[in-house]
Amino acid sequence: MVDIGTRLGPFDIAALPIGAYAPRWFMQEQHMDPQQSVRLYQQLNEPRVIPIHWGVFELADESLDEPPAQLSLALREAGVEQHRFYPLKIGEHLEVSPNS
């Protein structure tokens, strides 16, 4: 995935998974955790991100509200500004325009 931004980009916005990751020993081959999503964001040359696969169904061992909290921590640890990720809750929307 390291070259995905070069091969397929540039990307203005990306939908990256942040949920259904626990326990890692079992889910690591199927689902990314928030830290991996932040690393992929950096490899994609830092587009805006809508986090997906969280907050609707309990698909794994983490609570429904844990992925955004872990994402916030991962962003802080990576030195990435929080406003680059838009973890929308059910019913929320995001207007996207070419200049936004």
mmCIF file with all atom_site columns, C-alpha atoms in Angstrom:
data_model
loop_
_atom_site.group_PDB
_atom_site.id
_atom_site.type_symbol
_atom_site.label_atom_id
_atom_site.label_alt_id
_atom_site.label_comp_id
_atom_site.label_asym_id
_atom_site.label_entity_id
_atom_site.label_seq_id
_atom_site.pdbx_PDB_ins_code
_atom_site.Cartn_x
_atom_site.Cartn_y
_atom_site.Cartn_z
_atom_site.occupancy
_atom_site.B_iso_or_equiv
_atom_site.pdbx_formal_charge
_atom_site.auth_seq_id
_atom_site.auth_comp_id
_atom_site.auth_asym_id
_atom_site.auth_atom_id
_atom_site.pdbx_PDB_model_num
ATOM 1   C CA . MET A 1 1   ? 0.000   0.000   0.000  1.00 0.00 ? 1   MET A CA 1
ATOM 2   C CA . VAL A 1 2   ? 2.979   2.294   0.274  1.00 0.00 ? 2   VAL A CA 1
ATOM 3   C CA . ASP A 1 3   ? 2.760   3.342   -3.382 1.00 0.00 ? 3   ASP A CA 1
ATOM 4   C CA . ILE A 1 4   ? -1.034  3.579   -3.670 1.00 0.00 ? 4   ILE A CA 1
ATOM 5   C CA . GLY A 1 5   ? -0.966  7.383   -3.503 1.00 0.00 ? 5   GLY A CA 1
ATOM 6   C CA . THR A 1 6   ? 1.555   7.522   -6.341 1.00 0.00 ? 6   THR A CA 1
ATOM 7   C CA . ARG A 1 7   ? -0.101  4.860   -8.495 1.00 0.00 ? 7   ARG A CA 1
ATOM 8   C CA . LEU A 1 8   ? -3.734  5.889   -8.066 1.00 0.00 ? 8   LEU A CA 1
ATOM 9   C CA . GLY A 1 9   ? -3.683  9.415   -6.657 1.00 0.00 ? 9   GLY A CA 1
ATOM 10  C CA . PRO A 1 10  ? -3.766  12.182  -6.004 1.00 0.00 ? 10  PRO A CA 1
ATOM 11  C CA . PHE A 1 11  ? -6.784  11.901  -3.742 1.00 0.00 ? 11  PHE A CA 1
ATOM 12  C CA . ASP A 1 12  ? -8.825  14.845  -2.479 1.00 0.00 ? 12  ASP A CA 1
ATOM 13  C CA . ILE A 1 13  ? -10.817 12.728  -0.040 1.00 0.00 ? 13  ILE A CA 1
ATOM 14  C CA . ALA A 1 14  ? -10.587 9.117   1.136  1.00 0.00 ? 14  ALA A CA 1
ATOM 15  C CA . ALA A 1 15  ? -12.858 6.784   3.115  1.00 0.00 ? 15  ALA A CA 1
ATOM 16  C CA . LEU A 1 16  ? -10.574 4.906   5.510  1.00 0.00 ? 16  LEU A CA 1
ATOM 17  C CA . PRO A 1 17  ? -11.659 2.278   8.057  1.00 0.00 ? 17  PRO A CA 1
ATOM 18  C CA . ILE A 1 18  ? -11.081 2.901   11.755 1.00 0.00 ? 18  ILE A CA 1
ATOM 19  C CA . GLY A 1 19  ? -13.291 0.256   13.401 1.00 0.00 ? 19  GLY A CA 1
ATOM 20  C CA . ALA A 1 20  ? -13.842 -3.475  13.860 1.00 0.00 ? 20  ALA A CA 1
ATOM 21  C CA . TYR A 1 21  ? -10.203 -4.044  14.791 1.00 0.00 ? 21  TYR A CA 1
ATOM 22  C CA . ALA A 1 22  ? -10.242 -5.776  18.195 1.00 0.00 ? 22  ALA A CA 1
ATOM 23  C CA . PRO A 1 23  ? -8.821  -8.156  19.103 1.00 0.00 ? 23  PRO A CA 1
ATOM 24  C CA . ARG A 1 24  ? -5.838  -7.409  16.845 1.00 0.00 ? 24  ARG A CA 1
ATOM 25  C CA . TRP A 1 25  ? -4.567  -10.991 16.850 1.00 0.00 ? 25  TRP A CA 1
ATOM 26  C CA . PHE A 1 26  ? -7.798  -12.013 15.138 1.00 0.00 ? 26  PHE A CA 1
ATOM 27  C CA . MET A 1 27  ? -8.827  -8.927  13.140 1.00 0.00 ? 27  MET A CA 1
ATOM 28  C CA . GLN A 1 28  ? -5.463  -7.652  11.893 1.00 0.00 ? 28  GLN A CA 1
ATOM 29  C CA . GLU A 1 29  ? -5.716  -9.467  8.561  1.00 0.00 ? 29  GLU A CA 1
ATOM 30  C CA . GLN A 1 30  ? -9.223  -8.125  7.852  1.00 0.00 ? 30  GLN A CA 1
ATOM 31  C CA . HIS A 1 31  ? -9.514  -4.638  9.370  1.00 0.00 ? 31  HIS A CA 1
ATOM 32  C CA . MET A 1 32  ? -7.292  -1.610  9.888  1.00 0.00 ? 32  MET A CA 1
ATOM 33  C CA . ASP A 1 33  ? -7.082  0.054   13.272 1.00 0.00 ? 33  ASP A CA 1
ATOM 34  C CA . PRO A 1 34  ? -7.008  3.864   13.677 1.00 0.00 ? 34  PRO A CA 1
ATOM 35  C CA . GLN A 1 35  ? -3.189  3.958   13.803 1.00 0.00 ? 35  GLN A CA 1
ATOM 36  C CA . GLN A 1 36  ? -2.965  2.111   10.484 1.00 0.00 ? 36  GLN A CA 1
ATOM 37  C CA . SER A 1 37  ? -5.516  4.471   8.946  1.00 0.00 ? 37  SER A CA 1
ATOM 38  C CA . VAL A 1 38  ? -3.406  7.462   9.996  1.00 0.00 ? 38  VAL A CA 1
ATOM 39  C CA . ARG A 1 39  ? -0.313  5.877   8.430  1.00 0.00 ? 39  ARG A CA 1
ATOM 40  C CA . LEU A 1 40  ? -2.227  5.191   5.203  1.00 0.00 ? 40  LEU A CA 1
ATOM 41  C CA . TYR A 1 41  ? -3.487  8.790   5.231  1.00 0.00 ? 41  TYR A CA 1
ATOM 42  C CA . GLN A 1 42  ? 0.141   9.941   5.310  1.00 0.00 ? 42  GLN A CA 1
ATOM 43  C CA . GLN A 1 43  ? 1.058   7.587   2.453  1.00 0.00 ? 43  GLN A CA 1
ATOM 44  C CA . LEU A 1 44  ? -1.843  8.961   0.395  1.00 0.00 ? 44  LEU A CA 1
ATOM 45  C CA . ASN A 1 45  ? -0.311  12.459  0.627  1.00 0.00 ? 45  ASN A CA 1
ATOM 46  C CA . GLU A 1 46  ? -2.757  13.586  3.297  1.00 0.00 ? 46  GLU A CA 1
ATOM 47  C CA . PRO A 1 47  ? -6.212  13.901  1.703  1.00 0.00 ? 47  PRO A CA 1
ATOM 48  C CA . ARG A 1 48  ? -9.264  14.730  3.770  1.00 0.00 ? 48  ARG A CA 1
ATOM 49  C CA . VAL A 1 49  ? -10.627 11.533  5.333  1.00 0.00 ? 49  VAL A CA 1
ATOM 50  C CA . ILE A 1 50  ? -14.066 10.228  6.197  1.00 0.00 ? 50  ILE A CA 1
ATOM 51  C CA . PRO A 1 51  ? -13.498 7.386   8.680  1.00 0.00 ? 51  PRO A CA 1
ATOM 52  C CA . ILE A 1 52  ? -15.688 4.338   8.023  1.00 0.00 ? 52  ILE A CA 1
ATOM 53  C CA . HIS A 1 53  ? -16.571 0.956   9.582  1.00 0.00 ? 53  HIS A CA 1
ATOM 54  C CA . TRP A 1 54  ? -17.358 2.266   13.052 1.00 0.00 ? 54  TRP A CA 1
ATOM 55  C CA . GLY A 1 55  ? -20.293 3.279   15.247 1.00 0.00 ? 55  GLY A CA 1
ATOM 56  C CA . VAL A 1 56  ? -23.140 1.328   13.651 1.00 0.00 ? 56  VAL A CA 1
ATOM 57  C CA . PHE A 1 57  ? -22.830 -2.349  14.568 1.00 0.00 ? 57  PHE A CA 1
ATOM 58  C CA . GLU A 1 58  ? -20.670 -4.073  17.157 1.00 0.00 ? 58  GLU A CA 1
ATOM 59  C CA . LEU A 1 59  ? -18.591 -6.104  14.731 1.00 0.00 ? 59  LEU A CA 1
ATOM 60  C CA . ALA A 1 60  ? -15.611 -6.647  17.025 1.00 0.00 ? 60  ALA A CA 1
ATOM 61  C CA . ASP A 1 61  ? -14.555 -6.381  20.663 1.00 0.00 ? 61  ASP A CA 1
ATOM 62  C CA . GLU A 1 62  ? -14.115 -2.592  20.841 1.00 0.00 ? 62  GLU A CA 1
ATOM 63  C CA . SER A 1 63  ? -17.074 -0.439  21.915 1.00 0.00 ? 63  SER A CA 1
ATOM 64  C CA . LEU A 1 64  ? -18.939 1.588   19.302 1.00 0.00 ? 64  LEU A CA 1
ATOM 65  C CA . ASP A 1 65  ? -17.411 4.859   20.512 1.00 0.00 ? 65  ASP A CA 1
ATOM 66  C CA . GLU A 1 66  ? -13.831 3.606   20.909 1.00 0.00 ? 66  GLU A CA 1
ATOM 67  C CA . PRO A 1 67  ? -12.637 4.010   17.284 1.00 0.00 ? 67  PRO A CA 1
ATOM 68  C CA . PRO A 1 68  ? -12.981 7.836   17.154 1.00 0.00 ? 68  PRO A CA 1
ATOM 69  C CA . ALA A 1 69  ? -11.253 8.134   20.542 1.00 0.00 ? 69  ALA A CA 1
ATOM 70  C CA . GLN A 1 70  ? -8.410  5.914   19.331 1.00 0.00 ? 70  GLN A CA 1
ATOM 71  C CA . LEU A 1 71  ? -8.283  7.898   16.080 1.00 0.00 ? 71  LEU A CA 1
ATOM 72  C CA . SER A 1 72  ? -7.897  11.131  18.022 1.00 0.00 ? 72  SER A CA 1
ATOM 73  C CA . LEU A 1 73  ? -5.030  9.607   19.990 1.00 0.00 ? 73  LEU A CA 1
ATOM 74  C CA . ALA A 1 74  ? -3.381  8.239   16.818 1.00 0.00 ? 74  ALA A CA 1
ATOM 75  C CA . LEU A 1 75  ? -3.628  11.643  15.126 1.00 0.00 ? 75  LEU A CA 1
ATOM 76  C CA . ARG A 1 76  ? -2.086  13.371  18.132 1.00 0.00 ? 76  ARG A CA 1
ATOM 77  C CA . GLU A 1 77  ? 0.753   10.824  18.296 1.00 0.00 ? 77  GLU A CA 1
ATOM 78  C CA . ALA A 1 78  ? 1.450   11.264  14.560 1.00 0.00 ? 78  ALA A CA 1
ATOM 79  C CA . GLY A 1 79  ? 1.314   15.065  14.746 1.00 0.00 ? 79  GLY A CA 1
ATOM 80  C CA . VAL A 1 80  ? -1.635  15.211  12.332 1.00 0.00 ? 80  VAL A CA 1
ATOM 81  C CA . GLU A 1 81  ? -4.254  17.938  12.687 1.00 0.00 ? 81  GLU A CA 1
ATOM 82  C CA . GLN A 1 82  ? -7.618  16.558  13.855 1.00 0.00 ? 82  GLN A CA 1
ATOM 83  C CA . HIS A 1 83  ? -9.592  18.536  11.273 1.00 0.00 ? 83  HIS A CA 1
ATOM 84  C CA . ARG A 1 84  ? -8.210  16.412  8.395  1.00 0.00 ? 84  ARG A CA 1
ATOM 85  C CA . PHE A 1 85  ? -10.465 13.528  9.544  1.00 0.00 ? 85  PHE A CA 1
ATOM 86  C CA . TYR A 1 86  ? -14.265 13.790  9.700  1.00 0.00 ? 86  TYR A CA 1
ATOM 87  C CA . PRO A 1 87  ? -15.663 10.927  11.836 1.00 0.00 ? 87  PRO A CA 1
ATOM 88  C CA . LEU A 1 88  ? -19.347 11.439  11.008 1.00 0.00 ? 88  LEU A CA 1
ATOM 89  C CA . LYS A 1 89  ? -21.971 10.035  13.350 1.00 0.00 ? 89  LYS A CA 1
ATOM 90  C CA . ILE A 1 90  ? -25.165 8.430   12.072 1.00 0.00 ? 90  ILE A CA 1
ATOM 91  C CA . GLY A 1 91  ? -27.279 11.121  10.416 1.00 0.00 ? 91  GLY A CA 1
ATOM 92  C CA . GLU A 1 92  ? -24.469 13.654  10.056 1.00 0.00 ? 92  GLU A CA 1
ATOM 93  C CA . HIS A 1 93  ? -23.307 14.819  6.667  1.00 0.00 ? 93  HIS A CA 1
ATOM 94  C CA . LEU A 1 94  ? -20.387 16.640  5.152  1.00 0.00 ? 94  LEU A CA 1
ATOM 95  C CA . GLU A 1 95  ? -20.635 18.993  2.205  1.00 0.00 ? 95  GLU A CA 1
ATOM 96  C CA . VAL A 1 96  ? -17.614 18.698  -0.030 1.00 0.00 ? 96  VAL A CA 1
ATOM 97  C CA . SER A 1 97  ? -16.747 21.127  -2.779 1.00 0.00 ? 97  SER A CA 1
ATOM 98  C CA . PRO A 1 98  ? -13.652 21.351  -4.972 1.00 0.00 ? 98  PRO A CA 1
ATOM 99  C CA . ASN A 1 99  ? -12.416 24.380  -3.034 1.00 0.00 ? 99  ASN A CA 1
ATOM 100 C CA . SER A 1 100 ? -13.167 23.225  0.519  1.00 0.00 ? 100 SER A CA 1
#
